[in-house]
Every structure is written in structure tokens, then in C-alpha cells.
Amino acid sequence: MTALGQCLDQYKRFVRENPLQVQLLETAAQSVFFLLPSRFGGDSDDVGSEVCYALSRLFHFFNEQIQLEETLSSGTKHQALRALLSVLSILDLSLEKIAKNRGERARDTVIIVVEALRCAVKLYIVSQEREIFTNFEGKGSRRAIEGEWEEVSTNLERESAEARSEGDGLLLLGEILHILRPFLFCVIERLVLRRQLRRLGKGEGPPNSYGSWLLLAGSFWMDFLSDRSSGAALARREVDLLELGVRSAESLRSTTGPRTGTGILTREASLTRAMMRFAEQKEELRRRKMQWLLYLLRSPLFQLICEPVAKTTDKVLGRAPLIGSLSNYAMQLLMHIQSHHFYTSGSS
């Protein structure tokens, strides 16, 4: 074993034996780099602080994988793909800022490449896994991380699989719309913006915003259809689970003798697992709906509503002592966030 390998093994042992100290170190590093003023300055100096913040998040992600290594099997089928999605979510903003210093064309290329890669990986996971409604980068379900979709040959599992088959089509439709929306949005947005800039450069007058409004409306329509499709499928699945629960309770009441047989325990475990998966799916649907608030930060809705309100508020509060500096910083932070794609894309 090389010296580097020995150092890595010692570090892994330290992380597993001292989780509290490692967590405190991670929190301190992320807090320091997150609050650096230059990170939201809007100039070239913010690239370094953003990269440092991304590295601190990668440090946390690496330690997390070390702690999960003993509980997660090392040879899972899609664990590497999910890790790739997590790394993309950590690095995407840094890549955008680095490319932005090289020009808008380089920034557009990086955005499209990252979104295309993220979209392709998610579509592949959906095509391979049986569970088609998940938080791709989340940790809520060990089954989702491991990809262990073993078949349980019980009557309850066969009945629930038959009941789920009708809603799987709606779930699949909602999932595909959710995955494709950020990629299509960024590609069409880049084309619309370039066309408007060419129009302005040729002296044909100021660029109209019809294309931007249509793009924003189309993006929201895809999100809305995804939510309605997934919500309808989950509502049907909830009814199916309630019926299965009633059926399971009736079978227990009709059982004579001790109720600790292997078949009964397996049946109850299958129902409990199905209900836990359903709860995770409902939570993921709520998380996605909360991301609709990001539309307030997307052009042209931001210029129409949020920016005038923010400027008026900053103008009023800016005259007050102490509060004025905080108001100016908040306004600067808001404008910085709105000017970057991966802050407002909702693709992670």
C-alpha cells in the first residue's frame, strides 16, 4: 500500500471515529466561505471565494460518503451516478462564474453542458430503476441511494404492484417533465437572449420581451403539468394503500392462533415499506412545488415585480442608520443571485 493510501485510510478512520469534530469543522468552513463579502460582489474576485465555498461543500460530501461507506454497499448500481449529480450541484455555480469571466458565450456553453449532463443522468436512472419518483440527490431513503429494488413475493406486494401499475404512467410523465424542464428552459433561453442581443446590435430597436414571457410561461406550464400528473398518481396510490391496509387488518382479525408467523410479519413489513416510500414521494412533491418561488427571480418577472419592490424598499430603509447598510447588502445579494443561472434554475 502506498503512503497516499495509508494516509487516506487513516483519515477515513478518523472521520468514522470522530463524527462530531468533523461536523464542527465542516460547519465552520462552510460558514466562513459562505459569508465572505467578495462572494456576492459581482466582480472577478468572487470566483475565488465561490470556489473555496464549493470545496468546503465537497469536503462535507466526501466525509459523508466515508461515514455511509459501512452502511451502504460499495457495489451499488447507480450510487456513482447519484454521487455525480451531487458533485454537479456543488460545482455548477463555480463553473458558471469561472466561465462568465471568459465571456457570455463560454458561460452559456457551461450552463448547457451541465444541464444536459444532469438531464441525461437523471433520465438514465429513471429508465433503470423501478421507483420513478425520487429526489435524485437526496438522502431520505437508503433504498433510493443503494438502488436495492429486491422483489418481495408476498400477496400484499403483488396486490400493491397491480394497483400501482395504473399510476406509474402518470408518475413517469411527471418525472420526465420535471427532468426535461430545466434543460429545455436553459437552451431556449440562451437562444432567445442571443437573438435579442443581435437585434439590439443591428439597431433594430430595443429587444421585445414576448419571447421571454412565452419561455417563462412554457417553463411554468411544464412544472404545473409535472405536479398535476405526479399528484394525481400519488393520490391514486394513497387510496390503494388505504385499501391494502384495511385488507391487511381484516386478514389479521380473521387469523386464528398466534400472529407472529413469518408470512404475517412479511406482509406487515411490506405494507410499512410501501407507506414509507409513499411518504417520501409526497415530501419530494412538496419540495418541488416550493421551488416555484424561484420564478419570482427569473426574467422578465423579476424586472416587473421583484426588482422595483426591492429597490423601493432599499431606498426607504437605506436612509435609516445601521439598517441602511444591511439593506444595501441585501439588495446587492438579491441582484447577484438573480444574475446567475444555477441560483434560480431549480434543476438540482
Short mmCIF file of C-alpha atoms in Angstrom, two decimals:
data_model
loop_
_atom_site.label_atom_id
_atom_site.label_comp_id
_atom_site.label_asym_id
_atom_site.label_seq_id
_atom_site.Cartn_x
_atom_site.Cartn_y
_atom_site.Cartn_z
CA MET A 1 0.00 0.00 0.00
CA THR A 2 1.34 3.43 -0.95
CA ALA A 3 1.86 6.28 1.50
CA LEU A 4 -1.12 8.12 -0.01
CA GLY A 5 -3.32 5.09 0.51
CA GLN A 6 -2.23 4.77 4.13
CA CYS A 7 -2.95 8.44 4.76
CA LEU A 8 -6.38 8.04 3.20
CA ASP A 9 -7.16 5.01 5.36
CA GLN A 10 -6.09 6.88 8.49
CA TYR A 11 -8.24 9.83 7.52
CA LYS A 12 -11.26 7.56 6.93
CA ARG A 13 -10.73 6.02 10.34
CA PHE A 14 -10.54 9.47 11.91
CA VAL A 15 -13.80 10.55 10.24
CA ARG A 16 -15.64 7.44 11.42
CA GLU A 17 -14.32 7.68 14.98
CA ASN A 18 -14.79 11.45 15.39
CA PRO A 19 -18.01 12.42 13.59
CA LEU A 20 -18.81 15.35 15.91
CA GLN A 21 -15.41 17.02 15.48
CA VAL A 22 -15.57 16.56 11.71
CA GLN A 23 -19.07 18.04 11.59
CA LEU A 24 -17.98 21.11 13.56
CA LEU A 25 -15.03 21.59 11.19
CA GLU A 26 -17.28 21.30 8.14
CA THR A 27 -19.81 23.78 9.54
CA ALA A 28 -17.11 26.31 10.38
CA ALA A 29 -15.53 26.06 6.92
CA GLN A 30 -18.82 26.39 5.06
CA SER A 31 -19.98 29.31 7.23
CA VAL A 32 -16.76 31.27 6.73
CA PHE A 33 -16.67 30.86 2.96
CA PHE A 34 -20.43 31.41 2.55
CA LEU A 35 -20.34 34.78 4.34
CA LEU A 36 -17.32 36.20 2.52
CA PRO A 37 -18.44 39.61 1.16
CA SER A 38 -16.45 39.16 -2.06
CA ARG A 39 -18.57 36.09 -2.89
CA PHE A 40 -21.52 38.38 -3.67
CA GLY A 41 -19.51 41.28 -5.01
CA GLY A 42 -20.29 40.65 -8.64
CA ASP A 43 -16.69 41.12 -9.79
CA SER A 44 -13.91 38.70 -10.67
CA ASP A 45 -12.84 38.46 -7.01
CA ASP A 46 -15.94 36.46 -6.12
CA VAL A 47 -14.73 33.46 -8.16
CA GLY A 48 -12.07 32.55 -5.61
CA SER A 49 -14.42 32.73 -2.64
CA GLU A 50 -17.09 30.77 -4.53
CA VAL A 51 -14.57 28.06 -5.38
CA CYS A 52 -13.49 27.91 -1.73
CA TYR A 53 -17.13 27.53 -0.66
CA ALA A 54 -17.62 24.75 -3.23
CA LEU A 55 -14.51 22.99 -1.95
CA SER A 56 -15.84 23.16 1.61
CA ARG A 57 -19.07 21.52 0.40
CA LEU A 58 -17.06 18.87 -1.42
CA PHE A 59 -15.19 18.27 1.84
CA HIS A 60 -18.52 17.67 3.58
CA PHE A 61 -19.73 15.41 0.78
CA PHE A 62 -16.53 13.33 0.87
CA ASN A 63 -16.76 12.87 4.65
CA GLU A 64 -20.41 11.94 4.32
CA GLN A 65 -19.57 9.21 1.82
CA ILE A 66 -16.93 7.87 4.22
CA GLN A 67 -19.46 7.65 7.06
CA LEU A 68 -22.01 5.94 4.81
CA GLU A 69 -19.48 3.52 3.37
CA GLU A 70 -20.03 0.96 6.13
CA THR A 71 -23.82 1.06 5.85
CA LEU A 72 -24.12 1.31 2.07
CA SER A 73 -22.92 -1.49 -0.16
CA SER A 74 -19.92 -0.42 -2.21
CA GLY A 75 -21.07 -2.06 -5.44
CA THR A 76 -24.46 -0.43 -5.94
CA LYS A 77 -25.54 0.11 -9.49
CA HIS A 78 -26.40 3.80 -9.50
CA GLN A 79 -24.54 5.12 -6.48
CA ALA A 80 -21.81 6.61 -8.68
CA LEU A 81 -24.38 8.39 -10.85
CA ARG A 82 -26.10 9.88 -7.82
CA ALA A 83 -22.72 10.98 -6.50
CA LEU A 84 -22.06 12.66 -9.85
CA LEU A 85 -25.34 14.58 -9.58
CA SER A 86 -24.39 15.73 -6.08
CA VAL A 87 -20.97 16.88 -7.27
CA LEU A 88 -22.57 18.77 -10.16
CA SER A 89 -24.88 20.56 -7.73
CA ILE A 90 -21.87 21.58 -5.66
CA LEU A 91 -19.70 22.77 -8.55
CA ASP A 92 -22.22 24.18 -11.04
CA LEU A 93 -22.21 27.73 -9.70
CA SER A 94 -18.41 27.86 -9.51
CA LEU A 95 -18.16 26.63 -13.09
CA GLU A 96 -20.65 29.28 -14.20
CA LYS A 97 -18.70 32.08 -12.51
CA ILE A 98 -15.38 30.90 -13.93
CA ALA A 99 -16.85 30.71 -17.44
CA LYS A 100 -18.53 34.09 -17.04
CA ASN A 101 -15.10 35.75 -16.78
CA ARG A 102 -14.31 34.34 -20.23
CA GLY A 103 -17.42 35.81 -21.81
CA GLU A 104 -21.13 35.17 -22.15
CA ARG A 105 -20.67 32.56 -24.86
CA ALA A 106 -18.43 30.48 -22.59
CA ARG A 107 -20.94 30.88 -19.74
CA ASP A 108 -23.81 29.73 -21.97
CA THR A 109 -21.79 26.69 -23.07
CA VAL A 110 -21.03 25.66 -19.49
CA ILE A 111 -24.67 26.07 -18.45
CA ILE A 112 -25.96 23.95 -21.34
CA VAL A 113 -23.34 21.23 -20.85
CA VAL A 114 -24.02 20.94 -17.10
CA GLU A 115 -27.80 20.87 -17.58
CA ALA A 116 -27.52 18.35 -20.41
CA LEU A 117 -25.33 16.04 -18.33
CA ARG A 118 -27.66 16.35 -15.34
CA CYS A 119 -30.69 15.65 -17.52
CA ALA A 120 -29.08 12.61 -19.18
CA VAL A 121 -28.04 11.05 -15.86
CA LYS A 122 -31.49 11.52 -14.33
CA LEU A 123 -33.23 10.06 -17.37
CA TYR A 124 -30.92 7.05 -17.25
CA ILE A 125 -31.67 6.49 -13.55
CA VAL A 126 -35.39 6.72 -14.24
CA SER A 127 -35.11 4.22 -17.09
CA GLN A 128 -33.23 1.71 -14.94
CA GLU A 129 -34.83 1.93 -11.51
CA ARG A 130 -38.25 0.65 -10.65
CA GLU A 131 -39.01 3.62 -8.40
CA ILE A 132 -39.54 6.55 -10.76
CA PHE A 133 -40.33 9.38 -8.36
CA THR A 134 -37.33 10.27 -6.21
CA ASN A 135 -35.13 13.10 -5.05
CA PHE A 136 -32.12 12.11 -7.17
CA GLU A 137 -29.58 13.69 -4.83
CA GLY A 138 -31.44 13.22 -1.55
CA LYS A 139 -30.55 11.03 1.40
CA GLY A 140 -34.08 10.47 2.66
CA SER A 141 -34.22 6.87 1.54
CA ARG A 142 -31.40 4.40 1.86
CA ARG A 143 -33.19 2.31 -0.75
CA ALA A 144 -33.06 5.23 -3.18
CA ILE A 145 -29.32 5.64 -2.62
CA GLU A 146 -28.48 1.99 -2.85
CA GLY A 147 -30.85 1.15 -5.68
CA GLU A 148 -31.76 -2.11 -4.00
CA TRP A 149 -35.11 -2.93 -5.57
CA GLU A 150 -35.49 -6.53 -4.50
CA GLU A 151 -38.71 -8.37 -5.28
CA VAL A 152 -40.77 -9.50 -2.31
CA SER A 153 -43.02 -12.40 -3.26
CA THR A 154 -45.93 -11.82 -0.90
CA ASN A 155 -49.58 -11.46 -1.68
CA LEU A 156 -49.56 -7.87 -0.48
CA GLU A 157 -46.63 -6.94 -2.72
CA ARG A 158 -48.34 -8.49 -5.75
CA GLU A 159 -51.58 -6.65 -4.98
CA SER A 160 -49.84 -3.30 -4.46
CA ALA A 161 -47.80 -3.77 -7.65
CA GLU A 162 -51.00 -4.35 -9.59
CA ALA A 163 -52.62 -1.30 -8.02
CA ARG A 164 -49.57 0.87 -8.75
CA SER A 165 -49.37 -0.08 -12.42
CA GLU A 166 -52.18 2.33 -13.38
CA GLY A 167 -50.49 5.31 -11.69
CA ASP A 168 -46.97 4.56 -12.88
CA GLY A 169 -47.71 6.12 -16.27
CA LEU A 170 -48.68 9.42 -14.66
CA LEU A 171 -45.68 9.29 -12.36
CA LEU A 172 -43.39 8.65 -15.30
CA LEU A 173 -44.89 11.54 -17.25
CA GLY A 174 -44.48 13.89 -14.30
CA GLU A 175 -40.91 12.76 -13.75
CA ILE A 176 -39.88 13.22 -17.38
CA LEU A 177 -41.40 16.72 -17.48
CA HIS A 178 -39.60 17.61 -14.25
CA ILE A 179 -36.26 16.41 -15.65
CA LEU A 180 -36.57 17.97 -19.11
CA ARG A 181 -37.87 21.37 -18.00
CA PRO A 182 -34.56 22.89 -16.73
CA PHE A 183 -32.59 21.68 -19.77
CA LEU A 184 -35.12 22.92 -22.33
CA PHE A 185 -35.51 26.19 -20.41
CA CYS A 186 -31.78 26.94 -20.40
CA VAL A 187 -31.27 26.01 -24.08
CA ILE A 188 -34.22 28.07 -25.36
CA GLU A 189 -33.38 30.93 -23.00
CA ARG A 190 -29.84 31.13 -24.39
CA LEU A 191 -31.24 31.22 -27.95
CA VAL A 192 -33.80 33.92 -27.08
CA LEU A 193 -31.24 36.10 -25.34
CA ARG A 194 -28.76 35.82 -28.21
CA ARG A 195 -31.47 36.75 -30.71
CA GLN A 196 -32.43 39.80 -28.67
CA LEU A 197 -28.80 40.89 -28.38
CA ARG A 198 -28.31 40.55 -32.15
CA ARG A 199 -31.47 42.61 -32.69
CA LEU A 200 -30.16 45.33 -30.40
CA GLY A 201 -26.72 45.26 -32.05
CA LYS A 202 -28.20 45.75 -35.52
CA GLY A 203 -30.00 48.87 -34.41
CA GLU A 204 -33.46 47.40 -34.89
CA GLY A 205 -34.72 48.91 -31.67
CA PRO A 206 -34.89 47.55 -28.11
CA PRO A 207 -35.50 43.83 -27.81
CA ASN A 208 -39.09 42.87 -27.10
CA SER A 209 -39.92 40.63 -24.18
CA TYR A 210 -42.56 38.46 -25.85
CA GLY A 211 -40.13 35.60 -26.27
CA SER A 212 -39.03 35.82 -22.63
CA TRP A 213 -42.61 35.81 -21.41
CA LEU A 214 -43.52 32.84 -23.59
CA LEU A 215 -40.45 31.00 -22.36
CA LEU A 216 -41.32 31.69 -18.73
CA ALA A 217 -44.95 30.63 -19.27
CA GLY A 218 -43.87 27.44 -21.05
CA SER A 219 -41.47 26.57 -18.25
CA PHE A 220 -44.14 27.07 -15.60
CA TRP A 221 -46.64 25.06 -17.65
CA MET A 222 -44.24 22.11 -17.70
CA ASP A 223 -43.75 22.39 -13.92
CA PHE A 224 -47.51 22.62 -13.41
CA LEU A 225 -48.24 19.57 -15.60
CA SER A 226 -45.50 17.63 -13.83
CA ASP A 227 -47.01 18.48 -10.44
CA ARG A 228 -50.57 17.66 -11.52
CA SER A 229 -49.54 14.38 -13.12
CA SER A 230 -47.45 13.25 -10.16
CA GLY A 231 -50.04 14.49 -7.67
CA ALA A 232 -52.85 12.57 -9.38
CA ALA A 233 -50.77 9.39 -9.41
CA LEU A 234 -49.87 9.76 -5.72
CA ALA A 235 -53.50 10.43 -4.80
CA ARG A 236 -54.47 7.18 -6.51
CA ARG A 237 -51.64 5.38 -4.78
CA GLU A 238 -52.79 6.72 -1.39
CA VAL A 239 -56.24 5.23 -1.95
CA ASP A 240 -54.67 1.92 -2.95
CA LEU A 241 -52.52 1.86 0.18
CA LEU A 242 -55.52 2.59 2.40
CA GLU A 243 -57.43 -0.27 0.79
CA LEU A 244 -54.46 -2.59 1.25
CA GLY A 245 -54.18 -1.51 4.88
CA VAL A 246 -57.84 -2.29 5.52
CA ARG A 247 -57.47 -5.62 3.76
CA SER A 248 -54.39 -6.45 5.81
CA ALA A 249 -56.18 -5.57 9.06
CA GLU A 250 -59.14 -7.74 8.12
CA SER A 251 -56.85 -10.67 7.37
CA LEU A 252 -55.19 -10.25 10.76
CA ARG A 253 -58.53 -10.27 12.55
CA SER A 254 -59.54 -13.42 10.73
CA THR A 255 -56.27 -15.17 11.57
CA THR A 256 -56.55 -17.84 14.22
CA GLY A 257 -53.71 -18.73 16.52
CA PRO A 258 -50.57 -16.70 17.18
CA ARG A 259 -49.99 -13.68 14.91
CA THR A 260 -46.24 -13.94 14.73
CA GLY A 261 -45.87 -16.13 11.68
CA THR A 262 -43.31 -15.32 9.01
CA GLY A 263 -45.98 -14.64 6.39
CA ILE A 264 -47.84 -12.14 8.57
CA LEU A 265 -44.68 -10.31 9.58
CA THR A 266 -43.52 -10.12 5.99
CA ARG A 267 -46.91 -8.82 4.92
CA GLU A 268 -46.88 -6.09 7.56
CA ALA A 269 -43.28 -5.18 6.72
CA SER A 270 -44.19 -4.87 3.03
CA LEU A 271 -47.11 -2.57 3.81
CA THR A 272 -44.97 -0.43 6.12
CA ARG A 273 -42.27 -0.13 3.49
CA ALA A 274 -44.81 0.87 0.84
CA MET A 275 -46.21 3.57 3.13
CA MET A 276 -42.71 4.90 3.84
CA ARG A 277 -41.98 5.13 0.11
CA PHE A 278 -45.27 6.96 -0.38
CA ALA A 279 -44.41 9.47 2.38
CA GLU A 280 -41.03 10.14 0.75
CA GLN A 281 -42.71 10.75 -2.59
CA LYS A 282 -45.20 13.19 -1.06
CA GLU A 283 -42.36 15.09 0.60
CA GLU A 284 -40.45 15.27 -2.68
CA LEU A 285 -43.55 16.63 -4.43
CA ARG A 286 -43.84 19.38 -1.80
CA ARG A 287 -40.15 20.23 -2.22
CA ARG A 288 -40.56 20.62 -5.96
CA LYS A 289 -43.60 22.83 -5.56
CA MET A 290 -41.68 25.12 -3.19
CA GLN A 291 -39.17 25.69 -6.00
CA TRP A 292 -41.89 27.54 -7.91
CA LEU A 293 -40.94 30.58 -5.83
CA LEU A 294 -37.79 30.78 -7.96
CA TYR A 295 -39.96 32.10 -10.81
CA LEU A 296 -40.00 35.44 -8.98
CA LEU A 297 -36.24 35.64 -9.59
CA ARG A 298 -36.41 34.78 -13.30
CA SER A 299 -36.58 37.32 -16.08
CA PRO A 300 -38.80 39.08 -17.04
CA LEU A 301 -40.94 38.53 -13.92
CA PHE A 302 -38.10 39.72 -11.71
CA GLN A 303 -37.80 43.04 -13.57
CA LEU A 304 -41.56 43.54 -13.45
CA ILE A 305 -42.26 42.76 -9.77
CA CYS A 306 -39.34 41.92 -7.52
CA GLU A 307 -36.74 44.42 -8.69
CA PRO A 308 -38.95 47.56 -8.34
CA VAL A 309 -40.16 46.42 -4.92
CA ALA A 310 -36.62 45.64 -3.77
CA LYS A 311 -35.27 48.98 -5.00
CA THR A 312 -38.07 50.91 -3.32
CA THR A 313 -37.53 49.06 -0.06
CA ASP A 314 -33.78 49.65 -0.25
CA LYS A 315 -34.33 53.35 -0.95
CA VAL A 316 -36.57 53.72 2.10
CA LEU A 317 -34.51 51.63 4.51
CA GLY A 318 -31.20 52.92 3.18
CA ARG A 319 -31.71 56.23 4.98
CA ALA A 320 -32.02 54.58 8.38
CA PRO A 321 -28.86 54.21 10.48
CA LEU A 322 -27.46 50.68 10.84
CA ILE A 323 -30.33 49.20 8.87
CA GLY A 324 -29.24 51.07 5.76
CA SER A 325 -26.04 49.08 5.31
CA LEU A 326 -27.89 45.80 5.78
CA SER A 327 -30.50 46.88 3.25
CA ASN A 328 -27.81 47.75 0.70
CA TYR A 329 -26.12 44.40 1.23
CA ALA A 330 -29.44 42.55 0.85
CA MET A 331 -30.11 44.41 -2.40
CA GLN A 332 -26.65 43.56 -3.68
CA LEU A 333 -27.16 39.92 -2.71
CA LEU A 334 -30.53 39.76 -4.48
CA MET A 335 -29.13 41.19 -7.72
CA HIS A 336 -26.17 38.82 -7.54
CA ILE A 337 -28.41 35.77 -7.12
CA GLN A 338 -30.72 36.80 -9.95
CA SER A 339 -27.83 37.23 -12.39
CA HIS A 340 -26.68 33.59 -12.11
CA HIS A 341 -28.48 30.71 -13.76
CA PHE A 342 -27.81 27.97 -11.21
CA TYR A 343 -29.15 30.06 -8.33
CA THR A 344 -32.59 30.25 -9.94
CA SER A 345 -32.78 27.24 -12.28
CA GLY A 346 -34.27 24.80 -9.76
CA SER A 347 -32.57 21.94 -11.59
CA SER A 348 -30.78 20.38 -8.63
#
